[in-house]
Coordinates of C-alpha atoms in Angstrom, one line a residue:
M1 CA -65.3 -56.5 -92.5
Q2 CA -67.9 -55.7 -90.1
K3 CA -66.7 -54.3 -86.9
L4 CA -67.9 -56.1 -83.7
V5 CA -69.1 -53.5 -81.2
L6 CA -68.1 -54.7 -77.8
T7 CA -69.4 -51.9 -75.6
Q8 CA -72.4 -52.8 -73.4
S9 CA -75.0 -50.6 -72.2
L10 CA -76.4 -50.9 -68.7
G11 CA -78.7 -53.9 -68.5
Q12 CA -78.0 -55.0 -72.1
R13 CA -76.6 -58.4 -72.7
L14 CA -74.0 -59.2 -75.1
S15 CA -75.0 -61.1 -78.3
P16 CA -73.7 -64.6 -78.7
Q17 CA -71.5 -63.3 -81.6
Q18 CA -70.0 -60.7 -79.2
I19 CA -69.4 -63.3 -76.3
Q20 CA -67.7 -65.6 -79.1
F21 CA -65.4 -62.7 -80.2
I22 CA -64.5 -61.8 -76.7
K23 CA -63.4 -65.4 -76.0
L24 CA -61.5 -65.4 -79.2
L25 CA -59.7 -62.2 -78.2
Q26 CA -58.6 -63.8 -75.0
V27 CA -57.0 -66.8 -76.6
P28 CA -53.3 -66.3 -76.5
T29 CA -51.0 -66.9 -79.4
A30 CA -49.8 -70.2 -78.1
E31 CA -53.3 -71.6 -78.2
L32 CA -54.7 -70.1 -81.4
D33 CA -53.6 -72.8 -83.6
T34 CA -55.7 -75.1 -81.4
R35 CA -58.7 -73.0 -81.5
I36 CA -58.6 -72.7 -85.4
E37 CA -58.2 -76.4 -85.7
E38 CA -61.4 -76.9 -83.6
E39 CA -63.4 -74.6 -86.0
L40 CA -62.1 -76.3 -89.2
E41 CA -63.2 -79.7 -87.6
I42 CA -66.7 -78.6 -86.9
N43 CA -67.4 -76.6 -89.9
P44 CA -66.4 -78.0 -93.5
A45 CA -67.3 -74.7 -95.1
L46 CA -64.1 -73.2 -93.5
E47 CA -60.6 -74.3 -94.9
E48 CA -57.0 -73.2 -94.7
G49 CA -55.7 -71.3 -97.7
K50 CA -55.6 -67.8 -99.1
E51 CA -59.1 -66.1 -99.9
E52 CA -60.0 -66.1 -103.4
P53 CA -61.5 -63.0 -105.2
E54 CA -65.2 -63.5 -105.7
E55 CA -66.7 -63.6 -109.2
D56 CA -69.3 -61.3 -110.2
N57 CA -70.9 -63.7 -112.8
F58 CA -71.7 -67.3 -112.1
E59 CA -71.4 -70.2 -114.6
E60 CA -74.8 -71.3 -115.9
D61 CA -73.6 -75.0 -116.2
Y62 CA -72.3 -77.1 -113.3
E63 CA -70.4 -80.3 -113.5
E64 CA -72.1 -83.5 -112.2
D65 CA -69.2 -84.3 -109.9
T66 CA -69.2 -81.0 -108.1
T67 CA -70.3 -82.6 -104.9
D68 CA -68.9 -86.0 -105.4
D69 CA -66.7 -85.8 -102.5
F70 CA -69.5 -84.5 -100.2
D71 CA -72.4 -86.5 -98.7
I72 CA -75.0 -83.9 -97.8
E73 CA -77.1 -86.7 -96.3
D74 CA -74.4 -87.4 -93.8
Y75 CA -74.6 -83.9 -92.5
L76 CA -78.5 -83.5 -92.6
H77 CA -78.7 -86.4 -90.3
D78 CA -75.7 -85.7 -88.1
D79 CA -76.2 -84.9 -84.5
E80 CA -73.7 -81.9 -85.2
A81 CA -76.0 -80.4 -88.0
G82 CA -76.4 -76.8 -87.5
Y83 CA -73.6 -74.5 -86.9
K84 CA -72.4 -74.5 -83.3
M85 CA -69.3 -72.4 -82.3
Q86 CA -66.8 -73.9 -79.8
G87 CA -68.1 -72.7 -76.2
D88 CA -71.8 -72.0 -77.3
G89 CA -74.0 -73.0 -74.6
N90 CA -74.7 -72.2 -70.9
N91 CA -72.7 -69.7 -68.8
Q92 CA -70.7 -72.4 -67.2
E93 CA -69.5 -73.7 -70.4
E94 CA -68.4 -70.2 -71.4
E95 CA -66.2 -69.9 -68.3
K96 CA -64.1 -73.0 -69.0
E97 CA -60.5 -72.7 -70.1
M98 CA -59.8 -72.9 -73.8
P99 CA -58.0 -76.2 -74.3
I100 CA -54.5 -76.3 -75.3
A101 CA -52.6 -79.0 -77.4
M102 CA -52.3 -82.3 -75.7
G103 CA -48.8 -83.3 -74.5
T104 CA -47.5 -79.8 -73.7
T105 CA -45.7 -80.3 -70.3
L106 CA -45.2 -77.8 -67.5
N107 CA -41.3 -78.3 -68.2
D108 CA -41.9 -77.8 -71.8
Q109 CA -43.7 -74.3 -71.3
L110 CA -41.3 -73.1 -68.8
M111 CA -38.2 -74.0 -71.0
T112 CA -40.1 -72.2 -73.9
Q113 CA -40.3 -69.0 -71.8
L114 CA -36.8 -69.5 -70.5
G115 CA -35.6 -69.2 -74.1
F116 CA -37.4 -65.8 -74.5
L117 CA -35.3 -64.2 -71.8
G118 CA -32.1 -64.0 -73.9
L119 CA -29.8 -65.2 -71.2
D120 CA -26.1 -66.1 -71.8
E121 CA -25.2 -69.7 -71.8
H122 CA -24.1 -69.6 -68.2
Q123 CA -27.3 -68.2 -66.9
Y124 CA -29.3 -70.3 -69.4
K125 CA -27.8 -73.5 -67.6
I126 CA -28.9 -72.2 -64.3
G127 CA -32.3 -71.5 -65.4
K128 CA -32.7 -74.9 -67.0
Q129 CA -31.4 -76.5 -63.7
L130 CA -34.1 -74.4 -61.6
I131 CA -37.0 -75.6 -64.1
G132 CA -35.7 -79.1 -63.5
S133 CA -36.0 -78.7 -59.9
I134 CA -39.5 -77.7 -60.1
E135 CA -42.0 -80.3 -58.8
S136 CA -45.4 -81.2 -60.4
D137 CA -47.4 -78.9 -58.1
G138 CA -45.1 -76.1 -59.1
Y139 CA -42.9 -75.7 -56.1
I140 CA -39.1 -75.7 -55.8
R141 CA -38.4 -77.5 -52.5
R142 CA -34.6 -78.1 -52.8
D143 CA -32.4 -75.4 -51.1
I144 CA -30.7 -72.9 -53.3
S145 CA -27.3 -74.2 -51.9
A146 CA -28.1 -77.6 -52.9
I147 CA -28.9 -76.4 -56.4
V148 CA -25.6 -74.6 -56.5
N149 CA -23.9 -77.7 -55.9
D150 CA -25.9 -79.6 -58.4
L151 CA -24.7 -77.2 -61.0
A152 CA -21.1 -77.5 -60.1
F153 CA -21.0 -81.2 -60.0
S154 CA -23.4 -82.1 -62.9
Q155 CA -23.1 -79.0 -65.2
N156 CA -19.6 -77.9 -64.3
V157 CA -21.2 -74.5 -63.7
N158 CA -19.6 -72.3 -61.0
T159 CA -22.1 -69.9 -59.5
D160 CA -23.3 -68.8 -56.1
E161 CA -26.6 -68.4 -54.3
D162 CA -27.1 -64.8 -55.2
E163 CA -26.9 -65.5 -58.9
V164 CA -29.2 -68.5 -58.7
E165 CA -31.7 -66.4 -56.9
S166 CA -31.4 -63.6 -59.5
V167 CA -32.3 -66.2 -62.3
L168 CA -35.1 -67.7 -59.9
A169 CA -36.7 -64.3 -59.7
K170 CA -37.0 -64.1 -63.5
I171 CA -38.6 -67.6 -63.7
Q172 CA -41.0 -66.7 -60.9
E173 CA -42.4 -64.1 -63.5
F174 CA -43.2 -67.0 -65.9
D175 CA -46.6 -68.2 -66.3
P176 CA -48.6 -69.7 -64.6
A177 CA -48.4 -67.0 -61.8
G178 CA -46.9 -68.4 -58.5
I179 CA -44.6 -71.1 -60.4
A180 CA -41.2 -71.7 -58.8
C181 CA -42.0 -70.6 -55.4
R182 CA -40.4 -72.2 -52.2
N183 CA -43.4 -72.3 -50.1
L184 CA -47.2 -71.5 -49.9
Q185 CA -46.7 -68.0 -48.6
E186 CA -44.3 -67.1 -51.6
C187 CA -46.7 -68.7 -54.1
L188 CA -49.7 -66.5 -53.0
L189 CA -47.5 -63.3 -52.8
L190 CA -46.3 -64.0 -56.2
Q191 CA -49.9 -64.2 -57.6
L192 CA -51.1 -61.2 -55.7
E193 CA -48.2 -59.0 -57.1
R194 CA -49.0 -60.2 -60.8
K195 CA -52.5 -58.6 -60.7
I196 CA -52.9 -55.6 -62.8
D197 CA -55.5 -54.0 -60.6
Q198 CA -53.6 -53.3 -57.4
S199 CA -56.8 -52.2 -55.6
E200 CA -57.2 -51.6 -51.9
T201 CA -58.6 -55.1 -51.6
V202 CA -55.5 -56.8 -53.3
Q203 CA -53.1 -54.6 -51.3
L204 CA -54.6 -55.7 -48.0
A205 CA -54.7 -59.3 -49.3
H206 CA -50.9 -59.0 -49.8
Q207 CA -50.4 -57.5 -46.5
I208 CA -52.3 -60.3 -44.8
I209 CA -50.2 -63.0 -46.4
D210 CA -46.9 -61.1 -45.9
E211 CA -47.4 -60.0 -42.3
C212 CA -50.1 -62.6 -41.0
F213 CA -49.4 -65.7 -42.7
E214 CA -49.5 -68.0 -39.8
E215 CA -52.8 -66.4 -38.4
F216 CA -54.3 -66.7 -41.9
S217 CA -53.4 -70.4 -42.2
K218 CA -55.0 -71.0 -38.8
K219 CA -58.0 -68.9 -39.7
H220 CA -57.4 -66.6 -36.8
Y221 CA -59.2 -63.7 -38.5
E222 CA -59.8 -61.7 -35.4
K223 CA -56.1 -61.6 -34.7
I224 CA -55.4 -60.5 -38.2
V225 CA -57.9 -57.5 -37.9
K226 CA -56.3 -56.5 -34.7
K227 CA -52.9 -56.7 -35.8
L228 CA -53.2 -54.9 -39.0
N229 CA -55.9 -52.4 -37.4
V230 CA -58.3 -53.1 -40.2
E231 CA -61.5 -50.9 -39.8
D232 CA -63.6 -51.9 -42.9
E233 CA -65.1 -55.3 -42.3
E234 CA -66.4 -55.6 -45.9
L235 CA -62.9 -54.7 -47.2
F236 CA -61.3 -57.5 -45.1
K237 CA -63.8 -60.1 -46.3
E238 CA -62.9 -59.1 -49.9
A239 CA -59.3 -59.4 -49.2
I240 CA -59.9 -63.0 -47.7
D241 CA -61.9 -64.0 -50.7
T242 CA -59.3 -62.8 -53.0
I243 CA -56.7 -65.0 -51.2
K244 CA -59.0 -68.0 -51.4
R245 CA -59.4 -67.7 -55.2
L246 CA -55.6 -67.9 -55.6
N247 CA -54.1 -71.2 -56.8
P248 CA -52.0 -73.1 -54.1
K249 CA -50.7 -75.4 -56.8
P250 CA -49.6 -73.5 -59.9
G251 CA -48.1 -76.5 -61.4
G252 CA -51.5 -78.3 -61.7
S253 CA -52.6 -81.6 -60.5
G254 CA -49.2 -83.3 -61.0
S255 CA -50.0 -84.9 -64.4
S256 CA -47.3 -84.6 -67.1
A257 CA -49.7 -82.7 -69.4
V258 CA -51.1 -79.5 -68.0
R259 CA -53.7 -76.9 -69.2
T260 CA -52.1 -73.7 -68.7
Q261 CA -51.1 -70.6 -70.9
Y262 CA -47.4 -69.8 -71.3
L263 CA -45.6 -66.9 -72.6
M264 CA -45.5 -66.4 -76.5
P265 CA -45.0 -63.1 -77.8
D266 CA -48.1 -61.8 -79.6
F267 CA -46.2 -58.8 -81.1
I268 CA -42.7 -58.1 -82.4
L269 CA -41.3 -54.6 -81.8
T270 CA -38.3 -53.8 -84.1
N271 CA -36.4 -50.7 -84.6
Q272 CA -36.1 -49.8 -88.3
N273 CA -33.7 -46.9 -88.7
G274 CA -34.9 -45.3 -85.7
E275 CA -38.6 -46.0 -86.1
L276 CA -40.3 -48.4 -83.9
V277 CA -42.6 -50.8 -85.6
I278 CA -45.1 -53.1 -84.2
T279 CA -46.1 -56.4 -86.1
L280 CA -48.1 -59.3 -85.0
N281 CA -46.7 -62.7 -84.4
S282 CA -47.5 -64.5 -87.7
R283 CA -49.3 -67.1 -85.8
N284 CA -52.0 -64.6 -85.2
A285 CA -52.6 -64.2 -88.9
P286 CA -53.6 -67.5 -90.4
D287 CA -54.7 -68.0 -94.0
L288 CA -58.4 -68.9 -93.8
R289 CA -61.0 -69.0 -96.4
V290 CA -64.5 -70.1 -97.2
S291 CA -64.6 -73.4 -99.0
P292 CA -64.9 -72.7 -102.9
S293 CA -66.8 -76.1 -103.3
Y294 CA -69.1 -75.0 -100.7
S295 CA -69.8 -71.9 -102.3
E296 CA -70.3 -73.7 -105.6
M297 CA -72.7 -76.0 -104.0
L298 CA -74.9 -73.3 -102.8
K299 CA -75.1 -71.6 -106.1
A300 CA -75.9 -75.0 -107.6
Y301 CA -78.7 -75.9 -105.2
D302 CA -80.2 -72.3 -105.3
K303 CA -80.9 -72.9 -108.9
G304 CA -82.9 -75.9 -108.1
D305 CA -86.7 -76.3 -107.4
K306 CA -87.5 -74.1 -104.6
K307 CA -90.5 -76.2 -103.6
D308 CA -88.6 -79.4 -102.9
K309 CA -88.5 -79.5 -99.2
K310 CA -85.5 -81.7 -99.0
L311 CA -83.6 -79.4 -101.2
K312 CA -84.7 -76.3 -99.1
E313 CA -83.2 -78.1 -96.0
T314 CA -80.0 -78.7 -97.8
V315 CA -79.8 -75.0 -99.1
G316 CA -80.3 -73.8 -95.5
F317 CA -77.6 -76.1 -94.0
V318 CA -75.1 -75.1 -96.5
K319 CA -75.8 -71.4 -96.2
Q320 CA -75.6 -71.7 -92.4
K321 CA -72.1 -73.2 -92.6
L322 CA -70.9 -70.6 -95.1
D323 CA -72.2 -67.6 -92.9
A324 CA -70.5 -69.2 -89.9
A325 CA -67.2 -69.5 -91.8
K326 CA -67.4 -65.9 -93.1
W327 CA -68.2 -64.9 -89.4
F328 CA -65.1 -66.6 -88.1
I329 CA -62.8 -65.3 -90.7
D330 CA -64.0 -61.7 -90.0
A331 CA -63.6 -62.3 -86.4
I332 CA -60.0 -63.6 -86.8
K333 CA -59.5 -60.4 -88.8
Q334 CA -61.1 -58.2 -86.1
R335 CA -58.9 -59.9 -83.5
Q336 CA -55.8 -58.9 -85.4
F337 CA -57.1 -55.3 -85.6
T338 CA -58.0 -55.1 -82.0
L339 CA -54.6 -56.4 -80.7
L340 CA -52.6 -54.1 -83.1
N341 CA -54.7 -51.1 -82.3
T342 CA -54.2 -51.6 -78.6
M343 CA -50.5 -52.4 -78.8
Q344 CA -49.9 -49.4 -81.1
A345 CA -51.6 -47.2 -78.6
I346 CA -49.3 -48.5 -75.7
L347 CA -46.4 -48.0 -77.9
E348 CA -47.2 -44.3 -78.4
Y349 CA -47.9 -43.9 -74.7
Q350 CA -44.7 -45.6 -73.5
Y351 CA -42.6 -44.6 -76.5
E352 CA -39.7 -43.4 -74.4
F353 CA -39.4 -46.6 -72.7
F354 CA -39.4 -48.8 -75.8
K355 CA -36.7 -46.7 -77.4
E356 CA -34.2 -47.4 -74.6
G357 CA -35.7 -50.0 -72.2
D358 CA -35.2 -47.7 -69.4
E359 CA -37.9 -48.4 -66.7
S360 CA -37.5 -45.0 -65.3
K361 CA -39.0 -43.6 -68.7
L362 CA -42.3 -45.5 -68.1
R363 CA -45.4 -43.3 -67.8
P364 CA -48.2 -43.8 -65.3
M365 CA -50.9 -45.5 -67.5
I366 CA -54.1 -47.4 -66.6
L367 CA -56.7 -49.3 -68.7
K368 CA -58.8 -46.1 -69.1
D369 CA -56.1 -44.2 -70.8
I370 CA -55.7 -46.6 -73.7
A371 CA -59.4 -47.5 -73.8
E372 CA -60.0 -43.6 -74.4
K373 CA -57.1 -43.6 -76.9
I374 CA -58.5 -46.3 -79.3
D375 CA -62.1 -45.6 -78.4
M376 CA -62.8 -49.2 -77.0
D377 CA -64.3 -50.4 -73.9
I378 CA -62.0 -50.8 -70.9
S379 CA -62.9 -54.5 -70.5
T380 CA -61.7 -55.0 -74.0
V381 CA -58.3 -53.6 -73.2
S382 CA -58.1 -55.4 -70.1
R383 CA -58.5 -58.6 -71.9
V384 CA -55.7 -57.9 -74.4
A385 CA -53.5 -56.7 -71.5
N386 CA -54.1 -59.8 -69.4
S387 CA -53.0 -62.5 -71.8
K388 CA -50.7 -60.9 -74.5
S389 CA -47.0 -59.9 -74.6
V390 CA -44.6 -58.0 -76.7
Q391 CA -41.0 -59.0 -77.6
T392 CA -38.5 -56.2 -77.7
E393 CA -34.6 -55.9 -78.0
F394 CA -34.7 -55.7 -74.1
G395 CA -36.6 -58.8 -73.7
I396 CA -40.3 -60.0 -73.7
Y397 CA -42.7 -58.0 -71.6
P398 CA -46.5 -59.0 -70.6
L399 CA -48.5 -56.1 -71.7
K400 CA -49.8 -55.7 -68.1
F401 CA -46.1 -54.7 -67.2
F402 CA -46.8 -51.2 -68.8
F403 CA -49.7 -50.4 -66.7
S404 CA -49.2 -48.7 -63.3
E405 CA -50.7 -45.9 -61.1
G406 CA -49.3 -42.5 -61.0
I407 CA -47.5 -40.7 -58.2
A408 CA -47.6 -36.8 -58.2
T409 CA -44.4 -34.6 -57.9
E410 CA -43.8 -31.3 -56.7
S411 CA -43.7 -30.1 -60.2
G412 CA -47.3 -31.3 -60.7
E413 CA -46.6 -34.1 -63.1
D414 CA -47.2 -37.5 -62.6
V415 CA -44.7 -40.3 -62.6
S416 CA -45.2 -44.2 -62.8
S417 CA -45.3 -45.9 -59.6
R418 CA -42.6 -48.3 -61.0
E419 CA -40.2 -45.4 -61.3
V420 CA -40.9 -44.7 -57.6
K421 CA -40.2 -48.2 -56.5
N422 CA -37.0 -48.3 -58.4
T423 CA -35.9 -45.1 -56.6
L424 CA -37.1 -46.9 -53.3
K425 CA -35.0 -50.0 -54.1
E426 CA -32.0 -47.9 -54.9
F427 CA -32.1 -46.2 -51.6
I428 CA -32.4 -49.5 -49.7
D429 CA -29.7 -51.1 -51.7
K430 CA -27.3 -48.3 -50.9
E431 CA -28.3 -48.0 -47.3
D432 CA -26.0 -48.7 -44.1
K433 CA -27.0 -52.3 -43.3
S434 CA -26.1 -51.8 -39.5
K435 CA -28.6 -48.7 -39.6
P436 CA -31.2 -49.6 -42.2
L437 CA -33.7 -46.9 -43.3
S438 CA -37.2 -46.8 -41.7
D439 CA -40.2 -46.2 -43.9
D440 CA -40.4 -42.7 -42.3
K441 CA -36.7 -42.0 -43.5
L442 CA -37.6 -43.5 -46.8
E443 CA -40.5 -41.2 -47.3
K444 CA -38.4 -38.1 -46.7
L445 CA -35.8 -39.3 -49.0
L446 CA -38.4 -39.8 -51.6
K447 CA -39.9 -36.4 -50.9
G448 CA -36.5 -35.0 -51.4
K449 CA -36.5 -36.5 -54.9
G450 CA -39.7 -34.6 -55.5
Y451 CA -42.2 -37.4 -55.1
K452 CA -45.4 -36.7 -53.1
I453 CA -45.8 -39.8 -51.1
A454 CA -47.1 -40.9 -47.8
R455 CA -45.4 -43.2 -45.4
R456 CA -48.3 -46.0 -45.8
T457 CA -47.4 -45.9 -49.7
V458 CA -43.9 -46.4 -49.0
A459 CA -44.6 -49.5 -47.0
K460 CA -47.0 -50.7 -49.5
Y461 CA -44.3 -50.5 -52.3
R462 CA -41.6 -51.8 -50.1
E463 CA -43.9 -55.0 -49.4
Q464 CA -44.7 -55.4 -53.2
L465 CA -40.8 -55.4 -53.8
N466 CA -40.5 -58.2 -51.3
I467 CA -38.3 -56.1 -49.0
P468 CA -38.6 -56.5 -45.3
V469 CA -39.0 -53.8 -42.5
A470 CA -35.9 -52.1 -41.5
R471 CA -35.2 -54.2 -38.3
L472 CA -35.2 -57.4 -40.4
R473 CA -32.7 -55.8 -42.7
K474 CA -30.3 -54.9 -40.0
E475 CA -26.7 -56.7 -40.2
L476 CA -24.1 -56.6 -37.7

């Protein structure tokens, strides 16, 4: 198998084959079957089945009926003649979403993801009721108290608002990002929080929606700049553009069939007598082979009259289809190799977490760490991390969950920002609600734990956790 090199030098354009492989790498497991079906339809030299070993010596004679089931004339005069992979063409075509099987509804996709959470029967019924309350645009507009009543009367499930909110928070982590939101503000915040790259631009965008949503909705940008004391005009414009690119209707246009990706584990992590083992979801490893009849056809034609123009065209066509089939099979294998290589590196980097499922054991890890470990381009790792997930005994996790920035400690070591957020949340959960902790006090408490952290970073993490400022947490 020839390894496809994905690194790109400055000013160098990727080849069509590299572009096609990148697109194939991005396809989620849930959509891979459809992608393969498309390829099988447009290339008759590709078929399902285990590969057969190639013979070193060819038979001298061929039966007359070798090509009885194949009319070469139809192909030579077909508009589709000449191999064309799905997505070839201009850049606009390349940016389109890969199609998914028709008839997959938003409700189906969400219920599939709900099944992956491993909830008990009680919580599963709550989740099912919540998903049933999601409208076609992706929003839940019924009050939580009304959903509690619905569960009691129609499902005989006794629960309270806190438990329903807890299950709702899990559903809001499903794909598509922003699903099950109660209003537009929450929808946009959920999408911003799901971004792997929590850059300064994304953080400012989050702050704008969290603190200045009314001003943003009225396009009072000058008021926002003044209220947030933003000095960098270019950064502010980028933050506004980031918000404008978010999806205000995560459920789609309202039709029953939607074009969106849903969570299906690409990897299965098992503990085999103390050893953590990663395997690919079997749907990532289809049995594909080059059609034996096509191979035989080429051998037969190749022995014919080389001066026959029509025969020469036929040989060229058949060879083109065979080459394309071989490339696609190799690309699928390369996809498997790249996925496993990336996941194995993440497993080794976050081994302590995968042993126990303890989030405090997560190490700071950025895309560059994995890219260097497996000697691949950062953009390749990003494509894998953005659309893939792993099933563990603690639940299913999107790969992007394991990436986070680092915070220095007094001992000189780095800890995951997620660990700091968990500690921050613990402080706030245990605070005296009549005298809630200010960001300054939280900063001092975190520093007391050994974290070198600034007050503005405390505020940022608090906002990412959807925790309001101290004065709004006060209770009498």
